[in-house]
Coordinates of C-alpha atoms and ligand atoms in Angstrom, one line a residue:
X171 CA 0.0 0.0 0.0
X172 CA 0.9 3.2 -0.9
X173 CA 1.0 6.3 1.5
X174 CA 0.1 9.3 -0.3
X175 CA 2.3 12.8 0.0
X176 CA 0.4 15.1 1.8
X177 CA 0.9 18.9 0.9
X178 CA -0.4 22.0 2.9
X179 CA -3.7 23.0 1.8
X180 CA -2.8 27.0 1.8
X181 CA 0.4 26.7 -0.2
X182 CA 0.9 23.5 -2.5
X183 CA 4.2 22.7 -0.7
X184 CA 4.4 18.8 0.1
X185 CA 5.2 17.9 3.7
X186 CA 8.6 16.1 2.2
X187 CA 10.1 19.9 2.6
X188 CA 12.6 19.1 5.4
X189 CA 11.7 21.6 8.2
X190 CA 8.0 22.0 6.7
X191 CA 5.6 21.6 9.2
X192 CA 2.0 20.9 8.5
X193 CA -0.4 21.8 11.3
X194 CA -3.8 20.1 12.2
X195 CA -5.7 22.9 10.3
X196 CA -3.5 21.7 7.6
X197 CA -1.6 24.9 6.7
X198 CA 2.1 24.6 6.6
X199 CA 4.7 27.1 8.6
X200 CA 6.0 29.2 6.3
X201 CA 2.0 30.1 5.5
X202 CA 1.5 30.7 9.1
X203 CA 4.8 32.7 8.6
X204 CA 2.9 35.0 6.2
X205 CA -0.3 35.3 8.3
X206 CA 2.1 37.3 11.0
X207 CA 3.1 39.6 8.4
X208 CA 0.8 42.3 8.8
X209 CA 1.2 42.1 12.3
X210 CA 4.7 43.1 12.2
X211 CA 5.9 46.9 13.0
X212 CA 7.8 47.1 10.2
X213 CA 8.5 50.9 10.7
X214 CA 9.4 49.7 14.6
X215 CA 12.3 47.3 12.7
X216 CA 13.5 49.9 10.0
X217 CA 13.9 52.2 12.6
X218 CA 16.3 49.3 14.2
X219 CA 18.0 48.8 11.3
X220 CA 18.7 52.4 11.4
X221 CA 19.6 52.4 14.5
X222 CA 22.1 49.6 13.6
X223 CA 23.7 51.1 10.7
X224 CA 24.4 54.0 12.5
X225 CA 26.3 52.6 15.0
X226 CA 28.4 50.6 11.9
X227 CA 29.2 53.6 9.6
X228 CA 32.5 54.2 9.2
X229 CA 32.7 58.4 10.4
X230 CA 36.3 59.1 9.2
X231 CA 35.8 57.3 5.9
X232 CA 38.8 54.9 6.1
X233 CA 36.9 51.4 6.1
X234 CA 33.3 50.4 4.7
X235 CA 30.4 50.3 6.3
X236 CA 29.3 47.1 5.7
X237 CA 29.7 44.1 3.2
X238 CA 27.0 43.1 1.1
X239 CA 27.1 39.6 -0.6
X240 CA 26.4 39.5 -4.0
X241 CA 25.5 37.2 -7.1
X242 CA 24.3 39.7 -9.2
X243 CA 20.7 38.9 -8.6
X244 CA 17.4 40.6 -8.3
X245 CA 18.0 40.2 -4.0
X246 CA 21.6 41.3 -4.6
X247 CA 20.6 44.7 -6.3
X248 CA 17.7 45.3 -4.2
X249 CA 20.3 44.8 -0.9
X250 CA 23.1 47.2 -2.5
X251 CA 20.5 49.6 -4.1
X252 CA 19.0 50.2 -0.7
X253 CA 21.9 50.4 1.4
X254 CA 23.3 53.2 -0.7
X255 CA 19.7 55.0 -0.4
X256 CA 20.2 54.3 3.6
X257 CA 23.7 56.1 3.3
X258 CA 26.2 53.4 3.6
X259 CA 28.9 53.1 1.6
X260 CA 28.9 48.9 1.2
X261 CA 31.8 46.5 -0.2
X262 CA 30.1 43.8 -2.4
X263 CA 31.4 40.8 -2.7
X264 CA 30.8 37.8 -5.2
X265 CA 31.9 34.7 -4.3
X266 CA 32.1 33.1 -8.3
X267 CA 29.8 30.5 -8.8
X268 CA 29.8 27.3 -10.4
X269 CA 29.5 27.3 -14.4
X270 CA 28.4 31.9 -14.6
X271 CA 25.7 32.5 -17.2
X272 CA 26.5 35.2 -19.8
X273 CA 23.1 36.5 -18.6
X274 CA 24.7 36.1 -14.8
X275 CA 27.8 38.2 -15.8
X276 CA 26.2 41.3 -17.8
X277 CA 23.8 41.6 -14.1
X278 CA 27.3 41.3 -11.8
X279 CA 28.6 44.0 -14.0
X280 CA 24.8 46.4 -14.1
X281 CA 25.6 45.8 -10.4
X282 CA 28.6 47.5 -10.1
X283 CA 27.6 50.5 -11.8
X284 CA 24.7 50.7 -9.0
X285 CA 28.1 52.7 -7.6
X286 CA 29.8 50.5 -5.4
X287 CA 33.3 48.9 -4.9
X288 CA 33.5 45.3 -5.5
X289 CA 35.4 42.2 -4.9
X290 CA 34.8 38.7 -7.4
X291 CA 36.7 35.6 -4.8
X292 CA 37.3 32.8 -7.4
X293 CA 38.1 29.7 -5.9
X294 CA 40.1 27.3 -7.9
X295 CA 37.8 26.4 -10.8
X296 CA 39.7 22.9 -11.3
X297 CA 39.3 22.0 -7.7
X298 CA 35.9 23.3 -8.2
X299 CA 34.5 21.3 -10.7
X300 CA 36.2 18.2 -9.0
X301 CA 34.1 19.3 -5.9
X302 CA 31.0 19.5 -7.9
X303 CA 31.3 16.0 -8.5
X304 CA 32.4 14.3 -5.4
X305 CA 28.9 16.5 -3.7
X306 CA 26.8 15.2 -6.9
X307 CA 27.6 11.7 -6.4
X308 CA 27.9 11.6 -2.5
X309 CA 25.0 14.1 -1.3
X310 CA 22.9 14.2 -4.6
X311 CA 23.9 17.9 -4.7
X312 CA 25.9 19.4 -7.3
X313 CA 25.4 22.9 -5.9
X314 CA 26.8 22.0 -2.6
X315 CA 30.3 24.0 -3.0
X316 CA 28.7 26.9 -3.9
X317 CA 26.1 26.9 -1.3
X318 CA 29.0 27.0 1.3
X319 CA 31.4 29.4 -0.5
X320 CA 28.6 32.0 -0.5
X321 CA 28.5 31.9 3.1
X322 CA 32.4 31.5 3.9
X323 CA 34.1 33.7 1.4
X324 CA 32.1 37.0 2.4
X325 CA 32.4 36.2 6.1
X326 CA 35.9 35.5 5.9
X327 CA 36.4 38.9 3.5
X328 CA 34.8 40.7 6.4
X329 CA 37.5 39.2 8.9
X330 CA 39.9 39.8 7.6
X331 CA 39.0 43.5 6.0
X332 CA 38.0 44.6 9.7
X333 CA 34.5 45.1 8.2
X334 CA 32.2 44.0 10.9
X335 CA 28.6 44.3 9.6
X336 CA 27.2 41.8 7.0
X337 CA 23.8 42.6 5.2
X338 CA 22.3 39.0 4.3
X339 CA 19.2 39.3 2.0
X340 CA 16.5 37.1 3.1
X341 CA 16.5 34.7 5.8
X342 CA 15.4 31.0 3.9
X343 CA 14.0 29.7 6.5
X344 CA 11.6 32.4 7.1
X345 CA 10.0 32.4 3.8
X346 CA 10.4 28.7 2.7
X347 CA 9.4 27.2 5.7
X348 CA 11.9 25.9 8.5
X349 CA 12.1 25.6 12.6
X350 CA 10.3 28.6 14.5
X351 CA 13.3 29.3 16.4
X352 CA 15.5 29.6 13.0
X353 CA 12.2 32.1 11.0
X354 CA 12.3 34.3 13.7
X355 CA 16.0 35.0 13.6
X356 CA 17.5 38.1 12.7
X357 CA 20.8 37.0 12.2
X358 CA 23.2 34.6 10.8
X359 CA 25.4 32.5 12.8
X360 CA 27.8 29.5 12.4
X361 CA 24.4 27.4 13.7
X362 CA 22.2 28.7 11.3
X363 CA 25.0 28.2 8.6
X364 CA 25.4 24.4 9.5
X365 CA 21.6 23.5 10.0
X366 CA 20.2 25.7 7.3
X367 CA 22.6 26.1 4.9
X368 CA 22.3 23.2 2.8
X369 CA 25.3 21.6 3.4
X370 CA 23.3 18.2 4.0
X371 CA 25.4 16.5 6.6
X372 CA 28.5 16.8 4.2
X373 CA 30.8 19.2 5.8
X374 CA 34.1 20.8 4.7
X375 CA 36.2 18.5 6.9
X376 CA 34.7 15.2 5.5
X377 CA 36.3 16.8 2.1
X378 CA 39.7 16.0 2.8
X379 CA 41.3 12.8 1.7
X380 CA 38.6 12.1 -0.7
X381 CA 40.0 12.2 -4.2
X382 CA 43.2 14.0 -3.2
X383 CA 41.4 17.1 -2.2
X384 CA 43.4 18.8 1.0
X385 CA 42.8 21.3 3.4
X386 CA 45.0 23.8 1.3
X387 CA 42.4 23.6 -1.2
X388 CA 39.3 24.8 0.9
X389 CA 40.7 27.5 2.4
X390 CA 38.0 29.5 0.7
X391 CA 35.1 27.0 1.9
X392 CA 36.4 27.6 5.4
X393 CA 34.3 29.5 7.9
X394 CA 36.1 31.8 10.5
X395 CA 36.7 30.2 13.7
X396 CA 34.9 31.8 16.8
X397 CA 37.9 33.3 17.9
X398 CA 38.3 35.5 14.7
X399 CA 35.0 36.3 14.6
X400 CA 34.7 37.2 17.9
X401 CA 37.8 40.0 17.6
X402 CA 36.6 41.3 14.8
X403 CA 32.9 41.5 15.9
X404 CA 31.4 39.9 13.1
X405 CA 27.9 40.1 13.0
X406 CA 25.5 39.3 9.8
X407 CA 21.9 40.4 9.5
X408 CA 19.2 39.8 7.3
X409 CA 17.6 42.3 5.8
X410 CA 14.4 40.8 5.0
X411 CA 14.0 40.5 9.2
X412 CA 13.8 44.6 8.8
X413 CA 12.0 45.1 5.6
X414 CA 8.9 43.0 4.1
X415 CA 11.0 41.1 1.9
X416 CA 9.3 39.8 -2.0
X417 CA 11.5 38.3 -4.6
X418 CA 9.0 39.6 -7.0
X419 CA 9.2 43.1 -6.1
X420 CA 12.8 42.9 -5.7
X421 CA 12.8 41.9 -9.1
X422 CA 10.6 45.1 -10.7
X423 CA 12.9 47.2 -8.3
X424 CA 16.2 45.8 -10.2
X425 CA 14.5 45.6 -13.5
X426 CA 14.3 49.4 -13.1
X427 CA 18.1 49.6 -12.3
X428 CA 19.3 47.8 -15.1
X429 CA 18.8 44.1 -14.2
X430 CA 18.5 41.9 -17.1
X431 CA 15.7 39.4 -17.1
X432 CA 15.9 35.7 -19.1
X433 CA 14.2 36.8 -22.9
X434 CA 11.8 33.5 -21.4
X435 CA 10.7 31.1 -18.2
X436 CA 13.5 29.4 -17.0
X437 CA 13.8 25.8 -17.7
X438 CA 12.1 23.9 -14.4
X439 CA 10.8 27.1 -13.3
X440 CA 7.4 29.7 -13.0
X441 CA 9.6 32.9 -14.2
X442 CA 12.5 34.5 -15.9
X443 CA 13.6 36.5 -13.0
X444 CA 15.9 34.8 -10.9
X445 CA 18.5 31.6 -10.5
X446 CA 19.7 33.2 -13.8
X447 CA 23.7 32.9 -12.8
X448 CA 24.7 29.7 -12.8
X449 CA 23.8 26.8 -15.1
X450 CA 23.8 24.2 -13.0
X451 CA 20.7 25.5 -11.1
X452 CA 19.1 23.0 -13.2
X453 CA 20.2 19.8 -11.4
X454 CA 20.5 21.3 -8.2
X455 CA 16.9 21.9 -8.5
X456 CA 16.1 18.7 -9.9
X457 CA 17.6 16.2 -7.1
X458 CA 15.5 18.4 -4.7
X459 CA 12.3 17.2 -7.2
X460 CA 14.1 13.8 -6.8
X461 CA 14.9 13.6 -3.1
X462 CA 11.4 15.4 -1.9
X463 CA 9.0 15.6 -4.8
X464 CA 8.5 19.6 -5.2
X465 CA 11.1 21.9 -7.1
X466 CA 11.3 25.5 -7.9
X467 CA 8.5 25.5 -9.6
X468 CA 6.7 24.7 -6.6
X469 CA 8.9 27.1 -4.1
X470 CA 7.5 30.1 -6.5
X471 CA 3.8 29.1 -6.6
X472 CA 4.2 28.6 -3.0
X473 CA 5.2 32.4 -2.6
X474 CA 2.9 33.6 -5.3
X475 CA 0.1 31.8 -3.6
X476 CA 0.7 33.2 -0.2
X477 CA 0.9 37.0 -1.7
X478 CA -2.0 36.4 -3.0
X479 CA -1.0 36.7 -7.1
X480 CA -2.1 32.9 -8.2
X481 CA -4.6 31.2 -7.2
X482 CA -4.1 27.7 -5.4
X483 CA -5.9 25.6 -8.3
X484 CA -4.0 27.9 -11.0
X485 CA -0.6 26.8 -9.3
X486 CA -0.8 23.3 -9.4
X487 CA -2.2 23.1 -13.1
X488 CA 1.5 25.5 -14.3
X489 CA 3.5 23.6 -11.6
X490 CA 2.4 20.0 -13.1
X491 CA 3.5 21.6 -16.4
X492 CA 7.2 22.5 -15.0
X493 CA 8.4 21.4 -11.7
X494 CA 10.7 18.3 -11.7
X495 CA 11.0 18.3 -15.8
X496 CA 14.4 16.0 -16.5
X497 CA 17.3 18.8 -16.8
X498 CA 18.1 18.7 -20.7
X499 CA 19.1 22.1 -20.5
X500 CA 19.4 25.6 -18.2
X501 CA 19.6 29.2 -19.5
X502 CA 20.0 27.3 -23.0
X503 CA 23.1 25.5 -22.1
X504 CA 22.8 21.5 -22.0
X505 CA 23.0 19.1 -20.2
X506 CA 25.8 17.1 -21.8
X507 CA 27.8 20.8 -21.7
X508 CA 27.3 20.9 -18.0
X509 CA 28.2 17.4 -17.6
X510 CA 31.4 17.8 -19.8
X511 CA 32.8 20.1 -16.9
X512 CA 32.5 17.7 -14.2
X513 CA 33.5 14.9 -16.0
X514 CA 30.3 12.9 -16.3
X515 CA 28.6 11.2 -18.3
X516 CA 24.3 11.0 -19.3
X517 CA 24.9 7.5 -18.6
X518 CA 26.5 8.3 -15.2
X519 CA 24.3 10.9 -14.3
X520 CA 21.0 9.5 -15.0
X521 CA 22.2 6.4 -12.6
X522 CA 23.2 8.8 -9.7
X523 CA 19.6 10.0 -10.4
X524 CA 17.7 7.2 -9.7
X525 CA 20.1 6.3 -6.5
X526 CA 19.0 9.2 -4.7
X527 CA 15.3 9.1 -5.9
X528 CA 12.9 8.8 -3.4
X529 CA 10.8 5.9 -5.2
X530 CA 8.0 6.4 -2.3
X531 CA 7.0 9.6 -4.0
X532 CA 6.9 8.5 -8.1
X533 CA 5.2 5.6 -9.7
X534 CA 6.7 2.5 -10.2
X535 CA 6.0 -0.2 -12.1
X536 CA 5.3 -3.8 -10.9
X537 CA 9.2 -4.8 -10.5
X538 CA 10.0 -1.4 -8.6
X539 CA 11.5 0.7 -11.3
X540 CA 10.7 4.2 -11.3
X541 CA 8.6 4.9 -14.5
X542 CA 9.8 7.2 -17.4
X543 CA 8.2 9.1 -20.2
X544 CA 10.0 9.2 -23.5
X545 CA 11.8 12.5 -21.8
X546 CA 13.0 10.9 -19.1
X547 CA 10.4 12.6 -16.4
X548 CA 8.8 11.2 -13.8
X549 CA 5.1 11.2 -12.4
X550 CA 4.6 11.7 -8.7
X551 CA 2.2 9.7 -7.2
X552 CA -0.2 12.1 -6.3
X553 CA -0.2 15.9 -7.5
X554 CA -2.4 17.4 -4.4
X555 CA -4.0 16.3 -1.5
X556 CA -6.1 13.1 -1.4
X557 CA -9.2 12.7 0.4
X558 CA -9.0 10.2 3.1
X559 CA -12.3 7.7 2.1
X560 CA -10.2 7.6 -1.6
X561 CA -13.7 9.3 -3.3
X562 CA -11.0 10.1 -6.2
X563 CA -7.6 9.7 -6.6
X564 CA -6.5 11.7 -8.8
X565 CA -5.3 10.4 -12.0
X566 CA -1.7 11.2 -13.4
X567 CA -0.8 11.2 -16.9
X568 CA 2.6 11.2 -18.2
X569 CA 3.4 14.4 -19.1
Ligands
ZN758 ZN1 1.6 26.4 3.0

């Protein structure tokens, strides 16, 4: 017998999301997250931030005021573009991702002439590429290298520039969904980092020894220890904690500064207005379809839903059509391309696929195999919630 994913009935996000939480009413957290929204004082917490970066601005002029990360995106120019506005003078800083978009590079560059100074940390692209693999076939996450470098190499930057303050976009776990304790935060710690920040119970230190990788190699992928923080009074906030953060309003805010926009919707996605950096978004996205049945598609329904711009039954009809699709190509690059940087074959790659499938969630047929259509996707076993007396499953048709 079958056990059939449940999803939230507000949202249309499957209780497979680690850290989602489902209530009795049936409404997830990051929903219930929303619902406090209007609640909030938010002129009580821009008043704190301004509070804050008063007491981090640099008076004499010798040192920044604060650091903002950057990839170049539609958060990134929102972050920098208001910051300046607020007065600060900010140091961006990219850490380079994993295979950059010509579309990703003309938005770092619009970026910069927002008016700022900025920094590009490249870690060693061959070691790189090598560490796109090993997370790929270990933790099912190609991504996972870049997801810790955006986090270490602007906290170590700060270190070791004697820049204190860190302005974080949005907290993740606040609008996706996570722990109470974690939405609620205002700022980001080693803690946060290690429970939240994707790194999936693979951490830097496991790295060495594995395929002649050493520690001089991840210096880069190395957070600061306590100590150096500590002296140097690191702290790192999140904006989106002190102004209503939306991804889709950052977006119009960065198109009117310049921000390029993809000419159509993203492969695997709802829009053209974000993830447009790096190409291997693609099967990062994918293995999350793989591993817990939902991908972006889903993640931006689920915001759309919950601002109230599509309606519930509108988002699972356009998220059937694109979450989860088999990862031919991203931004027009394909998949074979990709997969020529790391070394890897279709062959390989489509049987790393399957191993970290979760073959609870898609059909199978009688001898356990996960079923295929002639593009390689896959059909979940149920789309939206399923009434308990089974009046009507319903039906899924290979796409
Ligand atoms: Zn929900």
């Amino acid at each position: 017998m079958t056990t059939n994913i449940r999803y939230c009935q507000r949202c249309i996000m499957p209780e497979t999301k680690p850290d989602l939480y489902i209530d009795d009413n049936g409404v997830c957290n990051a929903c219930r997250q929303i619902e406090l929204r209007p609640r909030v004082d938010w002129q009580a917490r821009e008043n704190e931030l301004l509070e804050i970066l008063k007491r981090y601005r640099n008076r004499q002029g010798g040192n920044y005021d604060c650091i903002v990360p950057v990839s170049g995106g539609k958060d990134s120019h929102f972050q920098v573009l208001r910051m300046l506005e607020l007065g600060m003078n900010p140091l961006c800083i990219t850490a380079t991702t994993d295979k950059l978009s010509e579309i990703g590079r003309y938005n770092i560059e619009n970026l910069k002439k927002c008016g700022v100074d900025y920094i590009e940390v490249t870690p060693n692209p061959v070691l790189r590429k090598r560490l796109n693999r090993l997370a790929l076939t270990q933790v099912g996450d190609i991504s996972w290298s870049e997801h810790v470098a955006i986090f270490t190499v602007p906290v170590r930057m700060a270190v070791q520039l004697g820049v204190p303050l860190i302005i974080w976009g949005e907290n993740s776990q606040n609008e996706y969904g996570g722990p109470a304790a974690a939405a609620n935060s205002n700022t980001l710690t080693r803690r946060w980092l290690e429970e939240f920040g994707g790194l999936l119970g693979l951490r830097v230190s496991d790295l060495t020894d594995a395929e002649g990788i050493e520690p001089k190699h991840l210096i880069q992928y190395t957070y600061p220890s306590d100590e150096q923080l500590q002296s140097a009074g690191i702290t790192g906030l999140f904006l989106g904690y002190y102004l209503p953060w939306d991804g889709y309003q950052n977006a119009l805010y960065a198109q009117a500064h310049g921000f390029r926009t993809y000419p159509q919707t993203i492969e695997g996605s709802l829009v053209n207005y974000e993830n447009l950096d790096n190409c291997q978004t693609g099967i990062h996205d994918y293995f999350k379809f793989l591993k817990y049945g939902f991908g972006r598609a889903t993640d931006l329904a689920c915001m759309h839903i919950r601002r109230e711009r599509i309606s519930r039954e509108h988002a699972l009809k356009v998220v059937k059509l694109h979450d989860g699709k088999f990862p031919w190509s991203y931004l027009g690059c394909s998949l074979q391309e990709i997969l020529a940087d790391i070394e890897m074959t279709t062959e390989e790659f489509n049987r790393i696929c399957d191993r970290f499938t979760n073959k609870k969630l898609f059909v199978c047929d009688s001898s356990g195999h996960l079923v295929k259509d002639a593009r390689g996707n896959l059909t979940k076993i149920n789309y939206d919630n399923v009434s308990c007396d089974h009046v009507k499953q319903p039906m899924v048709v290979g796409a």
